[in-house]
JSON list of C-alpha atoms in Angstrom, two decimals:
[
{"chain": "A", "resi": 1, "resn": "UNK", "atom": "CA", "xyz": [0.00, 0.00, 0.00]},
{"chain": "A", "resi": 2, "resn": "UNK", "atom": "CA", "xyz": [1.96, 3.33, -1.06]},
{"chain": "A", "resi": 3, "resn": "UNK", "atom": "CA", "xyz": [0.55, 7.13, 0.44]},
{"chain": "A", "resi": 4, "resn": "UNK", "atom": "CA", "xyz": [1.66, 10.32, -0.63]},
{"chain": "A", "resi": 5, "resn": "UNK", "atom": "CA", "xyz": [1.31, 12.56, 1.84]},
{"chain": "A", "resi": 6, "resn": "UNK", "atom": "CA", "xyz": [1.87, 16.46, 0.68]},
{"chain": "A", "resi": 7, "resn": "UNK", "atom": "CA", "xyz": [3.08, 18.65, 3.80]},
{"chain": "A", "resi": 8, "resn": "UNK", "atom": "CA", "xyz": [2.93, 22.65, 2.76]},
{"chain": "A", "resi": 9, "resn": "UNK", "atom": "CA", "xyz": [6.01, 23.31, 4.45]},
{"chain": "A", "resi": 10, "resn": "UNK", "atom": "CA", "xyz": [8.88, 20.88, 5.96]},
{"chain": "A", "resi": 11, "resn": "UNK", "atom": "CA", "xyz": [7.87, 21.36, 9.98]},
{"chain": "A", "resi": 12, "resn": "UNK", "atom": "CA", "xyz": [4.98, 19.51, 8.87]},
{"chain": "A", "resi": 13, "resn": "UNK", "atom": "CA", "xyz": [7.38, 17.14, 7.24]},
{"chain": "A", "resi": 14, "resn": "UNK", "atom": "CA", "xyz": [8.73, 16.70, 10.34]},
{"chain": "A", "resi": 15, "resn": "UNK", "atom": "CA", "xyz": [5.37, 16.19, 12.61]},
{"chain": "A", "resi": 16, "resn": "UNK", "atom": "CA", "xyz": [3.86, 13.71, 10.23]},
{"chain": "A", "resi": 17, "resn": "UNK", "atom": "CA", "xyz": [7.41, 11.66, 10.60]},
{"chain": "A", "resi": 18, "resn": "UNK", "atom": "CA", "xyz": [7.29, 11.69, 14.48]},
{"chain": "A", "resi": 19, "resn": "UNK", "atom": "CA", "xyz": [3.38, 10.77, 14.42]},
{"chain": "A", "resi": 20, "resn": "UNK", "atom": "CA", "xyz": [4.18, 7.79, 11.93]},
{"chain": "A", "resi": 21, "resn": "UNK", "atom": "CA", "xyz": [7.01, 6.59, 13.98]},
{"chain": "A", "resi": 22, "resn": "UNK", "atom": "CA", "xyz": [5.43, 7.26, 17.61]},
{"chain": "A", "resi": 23, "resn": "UNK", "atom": "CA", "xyz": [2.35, 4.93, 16.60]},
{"chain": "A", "resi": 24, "resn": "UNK", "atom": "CA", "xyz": [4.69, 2.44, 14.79]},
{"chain": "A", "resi": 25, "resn": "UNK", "atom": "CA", "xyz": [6.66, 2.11, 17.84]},
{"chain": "A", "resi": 26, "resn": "UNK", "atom": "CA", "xyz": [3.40, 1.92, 20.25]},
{"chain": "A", "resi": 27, "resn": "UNK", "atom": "CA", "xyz": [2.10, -1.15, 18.05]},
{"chain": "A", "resi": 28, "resn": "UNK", "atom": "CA", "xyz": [5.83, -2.80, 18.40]},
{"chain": "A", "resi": 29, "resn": "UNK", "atom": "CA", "xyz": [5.98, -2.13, 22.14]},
{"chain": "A", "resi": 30, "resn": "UNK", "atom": "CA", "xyz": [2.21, -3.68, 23.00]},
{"chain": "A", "resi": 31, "resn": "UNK", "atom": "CA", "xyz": [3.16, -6.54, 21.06]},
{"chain": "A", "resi": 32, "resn": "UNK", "atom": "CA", "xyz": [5.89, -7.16, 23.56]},
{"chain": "A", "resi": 33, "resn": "UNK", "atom": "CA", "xyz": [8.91, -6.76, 21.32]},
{"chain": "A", "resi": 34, "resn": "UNK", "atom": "CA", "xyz": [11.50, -4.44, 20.95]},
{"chain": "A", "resi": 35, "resn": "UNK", "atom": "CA", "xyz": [10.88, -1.17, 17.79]},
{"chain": "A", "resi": 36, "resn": "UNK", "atom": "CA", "xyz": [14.03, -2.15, 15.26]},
{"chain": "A", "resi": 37, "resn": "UNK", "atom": "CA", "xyz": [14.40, 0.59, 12.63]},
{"chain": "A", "resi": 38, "resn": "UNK", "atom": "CA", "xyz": [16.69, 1.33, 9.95]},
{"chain": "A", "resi": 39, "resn": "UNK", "atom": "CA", "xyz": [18.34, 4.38, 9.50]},
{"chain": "A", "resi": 40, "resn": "UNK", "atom": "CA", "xyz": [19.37, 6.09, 6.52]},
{"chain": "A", "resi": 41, "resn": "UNK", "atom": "CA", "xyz": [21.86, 9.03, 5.94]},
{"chain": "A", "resi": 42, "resn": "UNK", "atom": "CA", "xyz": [21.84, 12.30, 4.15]},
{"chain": "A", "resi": 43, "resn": "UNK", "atom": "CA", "xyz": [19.04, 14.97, 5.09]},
{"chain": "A", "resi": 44, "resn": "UNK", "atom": "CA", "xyz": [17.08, 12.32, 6.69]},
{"chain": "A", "resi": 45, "resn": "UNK", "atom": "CA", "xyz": [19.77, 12.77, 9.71]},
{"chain": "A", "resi": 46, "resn": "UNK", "atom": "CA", "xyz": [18.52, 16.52, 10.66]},
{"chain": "A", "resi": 47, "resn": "UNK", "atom": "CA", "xyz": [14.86, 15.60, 10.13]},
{"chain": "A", "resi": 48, "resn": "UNK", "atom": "CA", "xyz": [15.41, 12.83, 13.00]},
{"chain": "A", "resi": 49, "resn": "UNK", "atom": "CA", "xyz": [17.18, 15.09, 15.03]},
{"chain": "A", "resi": 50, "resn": "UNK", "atom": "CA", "xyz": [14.32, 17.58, 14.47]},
{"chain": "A", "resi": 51, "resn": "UNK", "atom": "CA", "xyz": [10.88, 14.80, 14.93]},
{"chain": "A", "resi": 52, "resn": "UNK", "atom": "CA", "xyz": [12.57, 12.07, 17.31]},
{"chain": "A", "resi": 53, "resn": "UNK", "atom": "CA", "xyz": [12.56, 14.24, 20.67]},
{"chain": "A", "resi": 54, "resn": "UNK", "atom": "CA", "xyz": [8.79, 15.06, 20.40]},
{"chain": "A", "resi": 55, "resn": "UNK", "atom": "CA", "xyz": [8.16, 11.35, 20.78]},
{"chain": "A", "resi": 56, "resn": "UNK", "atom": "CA", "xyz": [6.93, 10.02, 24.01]},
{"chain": "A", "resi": 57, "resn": "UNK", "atom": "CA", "xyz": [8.11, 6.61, 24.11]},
{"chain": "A", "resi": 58, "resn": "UNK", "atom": "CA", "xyz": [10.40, 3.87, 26.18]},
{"chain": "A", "resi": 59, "resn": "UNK", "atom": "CA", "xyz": [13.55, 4.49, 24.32]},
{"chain": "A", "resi": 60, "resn": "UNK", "atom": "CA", "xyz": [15.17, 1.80, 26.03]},
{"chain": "A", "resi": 61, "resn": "UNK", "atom": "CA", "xyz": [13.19, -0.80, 23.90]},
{"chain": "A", "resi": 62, "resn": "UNK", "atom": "CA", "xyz": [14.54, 1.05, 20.58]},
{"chain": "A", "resi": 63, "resn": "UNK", "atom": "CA", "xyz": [17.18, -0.60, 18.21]},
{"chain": "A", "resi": 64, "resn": "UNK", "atom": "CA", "xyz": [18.84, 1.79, 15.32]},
{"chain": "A", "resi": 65, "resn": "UNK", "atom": "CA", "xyz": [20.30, -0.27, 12.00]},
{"chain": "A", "resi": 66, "resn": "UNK", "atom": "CA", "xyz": [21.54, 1.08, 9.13]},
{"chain": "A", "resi": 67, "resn": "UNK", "atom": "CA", "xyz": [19.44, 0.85, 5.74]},
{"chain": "A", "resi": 68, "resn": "UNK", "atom": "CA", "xyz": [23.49, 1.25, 4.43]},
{"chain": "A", "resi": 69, "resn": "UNK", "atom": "CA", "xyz": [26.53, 2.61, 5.47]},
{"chain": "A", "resi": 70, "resn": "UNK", "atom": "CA", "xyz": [30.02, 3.67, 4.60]},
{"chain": "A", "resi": 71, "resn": "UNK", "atom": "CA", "xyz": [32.85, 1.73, 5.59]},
{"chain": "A", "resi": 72, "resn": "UNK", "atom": "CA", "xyz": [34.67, 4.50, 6.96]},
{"chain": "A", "resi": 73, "resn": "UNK", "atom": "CA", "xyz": [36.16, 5.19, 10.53]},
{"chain": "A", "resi": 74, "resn": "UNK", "atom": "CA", "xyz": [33.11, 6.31, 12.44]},
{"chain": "A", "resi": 75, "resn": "UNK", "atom": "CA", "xyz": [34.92, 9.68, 13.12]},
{"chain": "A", "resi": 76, "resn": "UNK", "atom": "CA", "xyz": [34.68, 10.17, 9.61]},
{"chain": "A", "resi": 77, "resn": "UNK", "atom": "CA", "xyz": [32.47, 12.95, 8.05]},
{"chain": "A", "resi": 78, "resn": "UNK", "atom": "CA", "xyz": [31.26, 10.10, 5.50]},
{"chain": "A", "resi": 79, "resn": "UNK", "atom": "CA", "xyz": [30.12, 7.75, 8.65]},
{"chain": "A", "resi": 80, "resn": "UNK", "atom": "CA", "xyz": [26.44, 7.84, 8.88]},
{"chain": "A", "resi": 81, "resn": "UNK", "atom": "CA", "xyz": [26.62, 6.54, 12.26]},
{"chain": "A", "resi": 82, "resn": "UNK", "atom": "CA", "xyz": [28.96, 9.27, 13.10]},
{"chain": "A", "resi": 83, "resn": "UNK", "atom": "CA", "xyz": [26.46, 11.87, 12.01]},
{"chain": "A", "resi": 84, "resn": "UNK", "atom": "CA", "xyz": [23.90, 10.31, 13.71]},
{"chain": "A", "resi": 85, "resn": "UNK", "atom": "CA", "xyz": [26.04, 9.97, 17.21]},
{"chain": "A", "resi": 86, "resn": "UNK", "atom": "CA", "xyz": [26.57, 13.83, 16.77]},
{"chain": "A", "resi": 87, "resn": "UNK", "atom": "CA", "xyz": [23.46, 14.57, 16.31]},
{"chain": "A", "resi": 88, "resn": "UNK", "atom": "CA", "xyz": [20.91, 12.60, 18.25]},
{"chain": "A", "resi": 89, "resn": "UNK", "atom": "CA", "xyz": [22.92, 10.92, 21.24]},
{"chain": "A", "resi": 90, "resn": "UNK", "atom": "CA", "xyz": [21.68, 13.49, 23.30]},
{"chain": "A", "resi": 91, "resn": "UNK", "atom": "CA", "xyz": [18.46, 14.62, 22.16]},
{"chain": "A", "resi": 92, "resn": "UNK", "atom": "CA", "xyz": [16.75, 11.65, 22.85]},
{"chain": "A", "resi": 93, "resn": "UNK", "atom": "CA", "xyz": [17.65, 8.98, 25.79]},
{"chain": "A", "resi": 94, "resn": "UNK", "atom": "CA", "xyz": [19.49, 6.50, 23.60]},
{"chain": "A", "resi": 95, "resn": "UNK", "atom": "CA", "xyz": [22.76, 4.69, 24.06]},
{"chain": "A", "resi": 96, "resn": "UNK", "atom": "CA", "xyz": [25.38, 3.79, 21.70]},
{"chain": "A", "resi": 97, "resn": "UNK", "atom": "CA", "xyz": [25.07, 0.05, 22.50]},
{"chain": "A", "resi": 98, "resn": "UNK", "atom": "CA", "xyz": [21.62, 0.66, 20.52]},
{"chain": "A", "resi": 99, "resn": "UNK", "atom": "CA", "xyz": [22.76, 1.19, 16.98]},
{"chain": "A", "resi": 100, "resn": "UNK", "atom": "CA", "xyz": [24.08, -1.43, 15.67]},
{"chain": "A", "resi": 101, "resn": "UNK", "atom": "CA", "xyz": [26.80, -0.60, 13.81]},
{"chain": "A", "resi": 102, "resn": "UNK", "atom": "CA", "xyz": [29.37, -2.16, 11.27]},
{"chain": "A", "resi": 103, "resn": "UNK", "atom": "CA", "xyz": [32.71, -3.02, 12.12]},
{"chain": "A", "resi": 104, "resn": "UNK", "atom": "CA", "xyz": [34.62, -0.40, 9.71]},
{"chain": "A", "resi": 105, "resn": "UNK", "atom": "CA", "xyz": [37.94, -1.98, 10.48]},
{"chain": "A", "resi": 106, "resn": "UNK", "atom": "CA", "xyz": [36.83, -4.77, 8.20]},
{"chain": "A", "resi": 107, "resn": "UNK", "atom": "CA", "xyz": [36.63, -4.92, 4.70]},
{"chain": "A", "resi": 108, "resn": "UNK", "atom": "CA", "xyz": [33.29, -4.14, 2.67]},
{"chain": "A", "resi": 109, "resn": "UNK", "atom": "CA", "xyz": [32.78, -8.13, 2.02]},
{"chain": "A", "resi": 110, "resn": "UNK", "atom": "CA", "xyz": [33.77, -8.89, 5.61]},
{"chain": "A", "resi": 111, "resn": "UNK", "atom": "CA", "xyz": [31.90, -6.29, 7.03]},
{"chain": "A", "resi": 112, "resn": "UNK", "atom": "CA", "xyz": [28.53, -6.90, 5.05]},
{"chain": "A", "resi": 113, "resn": "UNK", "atom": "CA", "xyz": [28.97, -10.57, 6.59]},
{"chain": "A", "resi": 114, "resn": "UNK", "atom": "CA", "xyz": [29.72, -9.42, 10.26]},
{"chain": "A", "resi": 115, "resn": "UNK", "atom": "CA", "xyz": [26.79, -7.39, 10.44]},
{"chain": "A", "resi": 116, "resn": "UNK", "atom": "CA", "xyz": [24.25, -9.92, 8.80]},
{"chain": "A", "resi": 117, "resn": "UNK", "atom": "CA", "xyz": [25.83, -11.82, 12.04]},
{"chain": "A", "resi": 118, "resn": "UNK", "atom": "CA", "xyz": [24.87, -9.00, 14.46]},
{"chain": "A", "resi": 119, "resn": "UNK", "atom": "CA", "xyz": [21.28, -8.58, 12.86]},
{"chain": "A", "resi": 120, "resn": "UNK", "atom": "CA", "xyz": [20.64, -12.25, 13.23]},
{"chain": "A", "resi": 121, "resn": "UNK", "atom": "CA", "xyz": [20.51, -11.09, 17.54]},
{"chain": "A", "resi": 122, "resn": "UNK", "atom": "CA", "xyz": [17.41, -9.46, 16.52]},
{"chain": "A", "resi": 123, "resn": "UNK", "atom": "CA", "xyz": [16.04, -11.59, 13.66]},
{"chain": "A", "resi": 124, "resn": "UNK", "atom": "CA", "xyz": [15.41, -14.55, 13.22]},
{"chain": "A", "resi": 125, "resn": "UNK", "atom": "CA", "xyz": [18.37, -16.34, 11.03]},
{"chain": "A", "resi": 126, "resn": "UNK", "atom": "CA", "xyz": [16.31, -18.85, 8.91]},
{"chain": "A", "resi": 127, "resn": "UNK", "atom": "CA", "xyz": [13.71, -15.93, 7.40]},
{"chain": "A", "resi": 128, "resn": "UNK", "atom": "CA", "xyz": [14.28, -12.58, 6.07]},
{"chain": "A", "resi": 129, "resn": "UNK", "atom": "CA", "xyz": [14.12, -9.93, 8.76]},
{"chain": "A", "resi": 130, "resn": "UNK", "atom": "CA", "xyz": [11.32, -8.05, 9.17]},
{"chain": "A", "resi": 131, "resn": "UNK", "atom": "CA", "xyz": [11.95, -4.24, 10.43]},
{"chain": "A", "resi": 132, "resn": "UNK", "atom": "CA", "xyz": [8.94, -1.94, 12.08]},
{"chain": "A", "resi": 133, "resn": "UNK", "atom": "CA", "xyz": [10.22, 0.84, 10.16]},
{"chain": "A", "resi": 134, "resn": "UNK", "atom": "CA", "xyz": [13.17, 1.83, 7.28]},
{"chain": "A", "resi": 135, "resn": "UNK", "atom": "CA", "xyz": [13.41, 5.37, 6.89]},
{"chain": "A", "resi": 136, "resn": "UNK", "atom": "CA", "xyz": [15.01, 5.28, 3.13]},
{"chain": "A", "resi": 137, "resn": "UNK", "atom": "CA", "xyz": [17.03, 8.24, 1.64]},
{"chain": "A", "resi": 138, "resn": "UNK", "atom": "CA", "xyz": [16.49, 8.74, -1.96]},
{"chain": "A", "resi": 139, "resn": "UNK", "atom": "CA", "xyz": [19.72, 10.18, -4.57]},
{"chain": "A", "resi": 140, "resn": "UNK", "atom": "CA", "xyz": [18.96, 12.42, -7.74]},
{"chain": "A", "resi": 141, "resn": "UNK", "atom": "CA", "xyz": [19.95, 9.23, -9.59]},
{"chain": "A", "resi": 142, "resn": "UNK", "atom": "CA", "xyz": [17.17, 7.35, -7.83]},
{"chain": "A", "resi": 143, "resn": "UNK", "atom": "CA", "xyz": [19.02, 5.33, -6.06]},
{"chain": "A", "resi": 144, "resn": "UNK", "atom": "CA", "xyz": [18.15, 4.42, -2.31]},
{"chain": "A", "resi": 145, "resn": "UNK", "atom": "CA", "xyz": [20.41, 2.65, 0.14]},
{"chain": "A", "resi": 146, "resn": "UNK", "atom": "CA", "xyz": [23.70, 1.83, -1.48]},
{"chain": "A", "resi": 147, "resn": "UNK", "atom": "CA", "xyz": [21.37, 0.41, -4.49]},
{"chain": "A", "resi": 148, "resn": "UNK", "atom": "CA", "xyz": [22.03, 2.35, -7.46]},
{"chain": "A", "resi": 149, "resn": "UNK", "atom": "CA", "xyz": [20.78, 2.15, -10.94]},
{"chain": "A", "resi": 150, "resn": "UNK", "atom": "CA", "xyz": [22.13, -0.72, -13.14]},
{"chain": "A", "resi": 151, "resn": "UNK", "atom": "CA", "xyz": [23.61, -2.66, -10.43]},
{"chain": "A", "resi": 152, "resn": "UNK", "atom": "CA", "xyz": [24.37, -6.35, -9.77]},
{"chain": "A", "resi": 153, "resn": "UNK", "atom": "CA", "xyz": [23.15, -6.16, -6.24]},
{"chain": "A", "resi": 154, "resn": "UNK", "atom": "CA", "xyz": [19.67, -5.47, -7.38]},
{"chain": "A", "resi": 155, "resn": "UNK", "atom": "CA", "xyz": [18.85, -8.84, -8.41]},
{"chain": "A", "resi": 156, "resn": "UNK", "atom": "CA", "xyz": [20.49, -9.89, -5.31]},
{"chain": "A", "resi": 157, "resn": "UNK", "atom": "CA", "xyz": [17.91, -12.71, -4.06]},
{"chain": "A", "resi": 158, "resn": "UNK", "atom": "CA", "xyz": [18.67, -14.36, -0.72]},
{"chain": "A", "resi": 159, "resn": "UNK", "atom": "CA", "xyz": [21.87, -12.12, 1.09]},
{"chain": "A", "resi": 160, "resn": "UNK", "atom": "CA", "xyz": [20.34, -9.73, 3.64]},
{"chain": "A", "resi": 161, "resn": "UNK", "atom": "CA", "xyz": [23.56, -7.25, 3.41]},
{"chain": "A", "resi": 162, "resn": "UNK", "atom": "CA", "xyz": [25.34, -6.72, 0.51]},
{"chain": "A", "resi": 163, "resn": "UNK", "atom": "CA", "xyz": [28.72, -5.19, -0.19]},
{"chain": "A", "resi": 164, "resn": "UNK", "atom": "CA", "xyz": [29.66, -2.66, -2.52]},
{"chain": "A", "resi": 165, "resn": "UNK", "atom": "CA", "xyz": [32.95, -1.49, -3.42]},
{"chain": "A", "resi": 166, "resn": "UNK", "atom": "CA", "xyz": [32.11, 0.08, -6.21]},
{"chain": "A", "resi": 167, "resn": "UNK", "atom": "CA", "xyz": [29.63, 2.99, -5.79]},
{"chain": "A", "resi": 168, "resn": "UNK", "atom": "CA", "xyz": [29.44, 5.55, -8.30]},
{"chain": "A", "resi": 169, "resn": "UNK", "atom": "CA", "xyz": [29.25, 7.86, -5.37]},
{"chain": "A", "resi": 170, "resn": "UNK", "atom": "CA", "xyz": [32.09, 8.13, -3.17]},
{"chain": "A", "resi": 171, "resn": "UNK", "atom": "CA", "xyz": [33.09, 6.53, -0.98]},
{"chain": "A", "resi": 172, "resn": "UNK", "atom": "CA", "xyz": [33.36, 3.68, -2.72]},
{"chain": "A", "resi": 173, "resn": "UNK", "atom": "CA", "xyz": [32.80, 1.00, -0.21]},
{"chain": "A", "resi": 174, "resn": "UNK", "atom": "CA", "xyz": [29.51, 0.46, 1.50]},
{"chain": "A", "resi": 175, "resn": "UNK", "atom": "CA", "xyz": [27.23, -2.06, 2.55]},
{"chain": "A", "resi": 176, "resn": "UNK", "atom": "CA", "xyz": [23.51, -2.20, 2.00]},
{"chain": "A", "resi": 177, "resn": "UNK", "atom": "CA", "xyz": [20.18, -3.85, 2.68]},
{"chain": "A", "resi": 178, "resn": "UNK", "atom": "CA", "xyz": [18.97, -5.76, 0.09]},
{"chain": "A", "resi": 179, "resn": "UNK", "atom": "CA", "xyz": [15.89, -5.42, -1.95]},
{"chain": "A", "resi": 180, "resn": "UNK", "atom": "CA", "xyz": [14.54, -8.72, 0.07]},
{"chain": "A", "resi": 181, "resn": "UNK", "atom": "CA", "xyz": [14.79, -7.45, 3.30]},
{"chain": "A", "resi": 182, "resn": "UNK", "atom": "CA", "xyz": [13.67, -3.47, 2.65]},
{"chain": "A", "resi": 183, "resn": "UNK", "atom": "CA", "xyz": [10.07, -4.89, 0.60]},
{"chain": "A", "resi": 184, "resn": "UNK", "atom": "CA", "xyz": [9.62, -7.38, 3.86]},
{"chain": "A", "resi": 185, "resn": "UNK", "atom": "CA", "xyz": [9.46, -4.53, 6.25]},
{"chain": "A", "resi": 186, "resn": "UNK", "atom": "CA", "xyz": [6.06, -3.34, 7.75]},
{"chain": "A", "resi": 187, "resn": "UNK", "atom": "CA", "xyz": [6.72, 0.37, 7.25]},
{"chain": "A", "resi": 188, "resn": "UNK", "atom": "CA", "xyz": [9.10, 1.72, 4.57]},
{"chain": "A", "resi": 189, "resn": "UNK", "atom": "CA", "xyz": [9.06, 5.97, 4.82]},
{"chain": "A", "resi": 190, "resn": "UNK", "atom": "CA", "xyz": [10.39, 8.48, 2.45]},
{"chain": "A", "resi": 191, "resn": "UNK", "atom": "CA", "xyz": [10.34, 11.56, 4.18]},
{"chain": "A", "resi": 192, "resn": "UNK", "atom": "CA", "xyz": [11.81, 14.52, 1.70]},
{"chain": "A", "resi": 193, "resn": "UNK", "atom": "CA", "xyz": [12.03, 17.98, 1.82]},
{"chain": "A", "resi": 194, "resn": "UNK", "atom": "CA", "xyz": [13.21, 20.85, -0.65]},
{"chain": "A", "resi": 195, "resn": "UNK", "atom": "CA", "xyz": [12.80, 20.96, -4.40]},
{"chain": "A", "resi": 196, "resn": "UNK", "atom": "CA", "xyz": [16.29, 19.20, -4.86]},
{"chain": "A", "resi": 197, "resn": "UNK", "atom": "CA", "xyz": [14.46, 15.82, -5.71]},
{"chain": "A", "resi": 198, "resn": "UNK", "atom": "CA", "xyz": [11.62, 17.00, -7.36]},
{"chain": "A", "resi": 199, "resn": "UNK", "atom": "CA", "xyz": [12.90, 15.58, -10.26]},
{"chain": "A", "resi": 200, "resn": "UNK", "atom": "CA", "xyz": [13.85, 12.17, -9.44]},
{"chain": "A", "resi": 201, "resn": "UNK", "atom": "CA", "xyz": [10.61, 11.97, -7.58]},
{"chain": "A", "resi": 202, "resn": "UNK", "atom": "CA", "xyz": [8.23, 12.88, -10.31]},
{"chain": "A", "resi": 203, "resn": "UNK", "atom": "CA", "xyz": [10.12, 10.01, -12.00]},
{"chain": "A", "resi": 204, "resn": "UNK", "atom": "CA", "xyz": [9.35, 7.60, -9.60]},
{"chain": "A", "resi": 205, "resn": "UNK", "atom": "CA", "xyz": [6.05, 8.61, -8.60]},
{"chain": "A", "resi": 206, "resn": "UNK", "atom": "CA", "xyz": [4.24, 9.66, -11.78]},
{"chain": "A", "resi": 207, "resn": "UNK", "atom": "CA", "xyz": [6.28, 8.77, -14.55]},
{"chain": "A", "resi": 208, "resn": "UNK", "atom": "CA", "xyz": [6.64, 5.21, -12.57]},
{"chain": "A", "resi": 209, "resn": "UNK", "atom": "CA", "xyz": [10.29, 4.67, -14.14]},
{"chain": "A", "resi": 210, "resn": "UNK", "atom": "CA", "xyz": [12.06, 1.06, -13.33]},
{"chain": "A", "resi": 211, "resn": "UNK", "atom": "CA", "xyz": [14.72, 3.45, -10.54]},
{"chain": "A", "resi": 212, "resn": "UNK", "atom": "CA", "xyz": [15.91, 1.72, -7.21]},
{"chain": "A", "resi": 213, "resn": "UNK", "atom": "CA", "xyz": [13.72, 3.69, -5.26]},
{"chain": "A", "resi": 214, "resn": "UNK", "atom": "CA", "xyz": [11.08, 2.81, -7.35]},
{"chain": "A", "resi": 215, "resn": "UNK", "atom": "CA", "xyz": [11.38, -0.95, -6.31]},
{"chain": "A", "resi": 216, "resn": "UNK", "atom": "CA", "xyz": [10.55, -0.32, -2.65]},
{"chain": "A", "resi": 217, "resn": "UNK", "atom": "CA", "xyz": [7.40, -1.82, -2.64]},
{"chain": "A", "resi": 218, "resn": "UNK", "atom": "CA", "xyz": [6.54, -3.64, 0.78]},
{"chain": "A", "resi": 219, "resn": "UNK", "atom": "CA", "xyz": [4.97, -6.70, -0.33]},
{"chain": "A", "resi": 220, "resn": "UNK", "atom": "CA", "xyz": [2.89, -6.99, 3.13]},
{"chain": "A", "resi": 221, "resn": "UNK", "atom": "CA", "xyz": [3.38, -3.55, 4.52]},
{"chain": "A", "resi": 222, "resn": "UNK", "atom": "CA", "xyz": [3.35, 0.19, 3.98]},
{"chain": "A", "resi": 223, "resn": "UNK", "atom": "CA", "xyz": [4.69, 2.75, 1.84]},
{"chain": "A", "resi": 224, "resn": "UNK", "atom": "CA", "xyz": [4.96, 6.33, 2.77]},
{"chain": "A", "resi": 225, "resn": "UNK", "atom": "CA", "xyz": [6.44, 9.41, 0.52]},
{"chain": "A", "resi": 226, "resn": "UNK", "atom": "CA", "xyz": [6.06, 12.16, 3.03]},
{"chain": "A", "resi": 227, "resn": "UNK", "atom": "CA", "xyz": [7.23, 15.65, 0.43]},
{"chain": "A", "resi": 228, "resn": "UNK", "atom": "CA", "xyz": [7.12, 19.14, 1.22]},
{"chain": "A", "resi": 229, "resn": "UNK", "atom": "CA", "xyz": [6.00, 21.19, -1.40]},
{"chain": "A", "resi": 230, "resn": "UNK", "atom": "CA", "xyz": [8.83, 21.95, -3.01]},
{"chain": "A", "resi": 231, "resn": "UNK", "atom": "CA", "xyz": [9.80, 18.10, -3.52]},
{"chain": "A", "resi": 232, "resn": "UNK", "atom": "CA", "xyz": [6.40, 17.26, -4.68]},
{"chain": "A", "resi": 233, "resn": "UNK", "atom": "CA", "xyz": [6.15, 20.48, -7.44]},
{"chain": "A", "resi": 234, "resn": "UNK", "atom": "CA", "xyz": [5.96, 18.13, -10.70]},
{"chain": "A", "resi": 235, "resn": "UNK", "atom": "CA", "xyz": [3.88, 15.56, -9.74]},
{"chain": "A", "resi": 236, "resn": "UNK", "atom": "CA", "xyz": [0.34, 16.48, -10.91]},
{"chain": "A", "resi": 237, "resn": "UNK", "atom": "CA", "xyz": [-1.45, 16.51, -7.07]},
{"chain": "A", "resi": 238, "resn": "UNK", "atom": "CA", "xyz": [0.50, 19.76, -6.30]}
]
């Protein structure tokens, strides 16, 4: 099921995230489990740091993964889970010990399989994890995650983490979700503000071209494309 919801201005943006996640986490919680989400970098960092604190929520019951990361030092300005340690430990009551991070001493293949290894904690190893939530990023090129246009990973079938060492965008060694595990999650969420993807997202969303992005498609759960104005100015609903 995919919604388009239209904000006028990005602090709406912003409230329509926190009420999506707040009630995602409340159904997680009551059914006893912990809220695992995946985390994505880019803008989607300052609109986290900007929804998460309004939240009322046990935080301790929250787990952070990455939707894909760099493998860079994590005081690196490419780490995602740098930025996000900068900008959110702090403003909400997590811990560190709740993202669960790569190992970025290893390399891209070794990582991708070490942290397949540390998802398997919170998922169970003989089915393809299901997340609550994956808060996806999405790149002029259409690509989301670490899966960009014309690449091999995309037919990738049965690994849950995939590494790249070749990204057109630097740097050039990642790993990523696969297409498997982001269409078995219950919620995916693009939330995007600013007329920078306008383009890419009139694409997707009206012209319905075969992009990465364009292949999130929950097969039992929910798709949101939460735009401002400004990134929703070519579709026709504006």
């Amino acid at each position: 099921m995919e919604k388009i919801l239209i904000e006028p201005r990005d602090g709406l943006v912003v409230s329509c995230l926190s009420n999506l996640l707040q009630t995602s986490a409340e159904e997680a919680l009551a059914a006893g489990d912990t809220f695992k989400v995946g985390l994505s970098g880019g803008s989607l960092v300052q609109l986290l740091a900007q929804s998460l604190p309004s939240i009322t929520t046990d935080w301790s019951k929250w787990y952070f993964f990455f939707c894909d990361e760099r493998v860079v030092p994590f005081d690196s300005n490419d780490s995602t889970y740098g930025e996000y340690k900068t900008k959110l430990i702090g403003k909400v009551p997590v811990t560190e010990d709740q993202f669960i991070k790569i190992n970025p001493d290893l390399s891209a293949e070794e990582a991708a399989k070490d942290y397949i290894k540390k998802m398997s904690v919170f998922f169970p190893p003989d089915r393809v994890p299901c997340f609550d939530v994956l808060l996806l990023g999405l790149g002029p090129d259409g690509h989301t995650c670490s899966l960009f246009p014309g690449h091999k990973i995309l037919n990738e079938a049965t690994l849950w983490v995939c590494p790249i060492n070749d990204s057109p965008k630097p740097p050039p060694s990642r790993i990523t979700l696969t297409l498997p595990v982001i269409n078995n999650a219950k919620k995916c969420i693009f939330a995007i503000v600013g007329s920078g993807k306008a383009e890419v997202i009139k694409k997707i969303l009206q012209d319905r071209e075969n992009l990465p992005a364009a292949r999130v498609q929950p097969h039992n759960g929910e798709l949101y494309w939460i735009l401002d104005e400004d990134a929703a100015k070519f579709l026709d609903t504006v």
